[in-house]
Tab-separated table of C-alpha atoms in Angstrom:
chain	number	residue	atom	x	y	z
A	932	UNK	CA	121.085	80.332	88.445
A	933	UNK	CA	120.153	83.839	89.474
A	934	UNK	CA	120.895	87.531	89.167
A	935	UNK	CA	119.854	90.805	90.883
A	936	UNK	CA	116.727	92.976	91.357
A	937	UNK	CA	114.335	93.909	94.194
A	938	UNK	CA	110.950	95.164	95.401
A	939	UNK	CA	107.847	95.500	97.498
A	940	UNK	CA	104.302	94.130	97.440
A	941	UNK	CA	100.823	93.705	98.827
A	942	UNK	CA	98.505	90.704	98.787
A	943	UNK	CA	97.956	90.887	95.038
A	944	UNK	CA	100.255	88.850	92.787
A	945	UNK	CA	101.528	92.045	91.170
A	946	UNK	CA	102.410	94.854	93.510
A	947	UNK	CA	104.975	97.294	94.770
A	948	UNK	CA	104.577	98.633	98.306
A	949	UNK	CA	106.960	98.610	101.221
A	950	UNK	CA	104.798	96.493	103.519
A	951	UNK	CA	106.336	95.307	106.757
A	952	UNK	CA	103.471	93.371	108.397
A	953	UNK	CA	104.072	89.688	109.147
A	954	UNK	CA	107.164	87.585	108.756
A	955	UNK	CA	108.370	86.726	105.274
A	956	UNK	CA	108.653	83.068	104.252
A	957	UNK	CA	111.928	83.794	102.445
A	958	UNK	CA	114.187	86.644	101.381
A	959	UNK	CA	115.621	87.460	97.969
A	960	UNK	CA	118.866	89.332	98.652
A	961	UNK	CA	120.248	91.410	95.812
A	962	UNK	CA	123.982	92.081	95.922
A	963	UNK	CA	126.550	92.837	93.224
A	964	UNK	CA	123.844	92.787	90.521
A	965	UNK	CA	122.869	89.215	91.476
A	966	UNK	CA	119.718	87.618	92.982
A	967	UNK	CA	121.553	84.675	94.506
A	968	UNK	CA	120.270	81.087	94.652
A	969	UNK	CA	116.658	80.206	93.770
A	970	UNK	CA	114.181	80.763	96.616
A	971	UNK	CA	111.574	78.110	97.555
A	972	UNK	CA	108.314	79.176	99.240
A	973	UNK	CA	104.781	77.852	99.783
A	974	UNK	CA	101.945	79.161	97.567
A	975	UNK	CA	100.837	82.686	98.479
A	976	UNK	CA	103.809	83.281	100.795
A	977	UNK	CA	105.123	86.748	101.571
A	978	UNK	CA	108.635	87.213	100.165
A	979	UNK	CA	111.014	89.908	101.377
A	980	UNK	CA	113.457	91.561	99.002
A	981	UNK	CA	116.628	93.260	100.248
A	982	UNK	CA	118.524	95.382	97.736
A	983	UNK	CA	122.127	95.844	98.886
A	984	UNK	CA	123.170	97.507	95.619
A	985	UNK	CA	123.530	101.251	95.042
A	986	UNK	CA	120.994	101.197	92.181
A	987	UNK	CA	117.265	100.433	91.950
A	988	UNK	CA	116.197	96.909	90.974
A	989	UNK	CA	112.975	95.009	90.407
A	990	UNK	CA	111.823	91.433	90.870
A	991	UNK	CA	109.549	91.050	87.842
A	992	UNK	CA	108.111	87.731	86.674
A	993	UNK	CA	108.952	86.730	83.109
A	994	UNK	CA	105.256	85.813	82.706
A	995	UNK	CA	103.547	89.201	82.467
A	996	UNK	CA	101.405	90.162	85.439
A	997	UNK	CA	102.385	87.326	87.795
A	998	UNK	CA	104.411	89.498	90.214
A	999	UNK	CA	106.604	92.581	90.221
A	1000	UNK	CA	108.150	94.807	92.833
A	1001	UNK	CA	110.613	97.694	92.636
A	1002	UNK	CA	113.214	98.221	95.357
A	1003	UNK	CA	115.244	101.402	95.622
A	1004	UNK	CA	119.000	101.216	96.257
A	1005	UNK	CA	119.888	99.960	99.742
A	1006	UNK	CA	116.207	99.408	100.584
A	1007	UNK	CA	113.742	96.586	101.246
A	1008	UNK	CA	110.361	95.522	99.915
A	1009	UNK	CA	107.982	92.563	99.743
A	1010	UNK	CA	105.791	90.729	97.271
A	1011	UNK	CA	103.392	87.798	97.361
A	1012	UNK	CA	104.237	84.475	95.703
A	1013	UNK	CA	101.794	83.050	93.167
A	1014	UNK	CA	99.170	80.634	94.517
A	1015	UNK	CA	99.919	77.961	91.904
A	1016	UNK	CA	102.937	75.673	92.461
A	1017	UNK	CA	105.704	75.854	89.876
A	1018	UNK	CA	108.993	77.467	88.932
A	1019	UNK	CA	108.737	81.155	88.117
A	1020	UNK	CA	111.554	82.851	86.232
A	1021	UNK	CA	112.045	86.524	87.007
A	1022	UNK	CA	114.272	89.391	85.923
A	1023	UNK	CA	115.144	92.992	86.710
A	1024	UNK	CA	113.301	95.393	84.425
A	1025	UNK	CA	116.138	97.911	84.867
A	1026	UNK	CA	118.988	95.456	84.232
A	1027	UNK	CA	117.931	92.862	81.605
A	1028	UNK	CA	120.949	90.604	82.224
A	1029	UNK	CA	119.744	89.882	85.776
A	1030	UNK	CA	117.670	86.691	86.160
A	1031	UNK	CA	116.454	84.548	89.049
A	1032	UNK	CA	114.035	81.744	89.897
A	1033	UNK	CA	111.228	81.506	92.445
A	1034	UNK	CA	110.076	77.969	93.293
A	1035	UNK	CA	106.551	77.652	94.679
A	1036	UNK	CA	105.660	74.267	96.223
């Protein structure tokens, strides 16, 4: 179960920059106000976010301070997955009905 939002990141768990160095382990693609299927990555992996919508979104962990990234409309960003394995629920801070899941293992 998932919904839409997007962003960018650095090596810290919470960030928002449009880094492009290194290949991402996975991509969260936001389209039609939806995040798509849950994404599975290894701990500390770089995750790309592609926002195909015409509005800004975020990928913000439900647990405060774990990760967040804002992605402008029709733009891309990255963030770093948490180092601890587990399932991390996230949402869009701009569109509260949008929800997704990041699986770290």
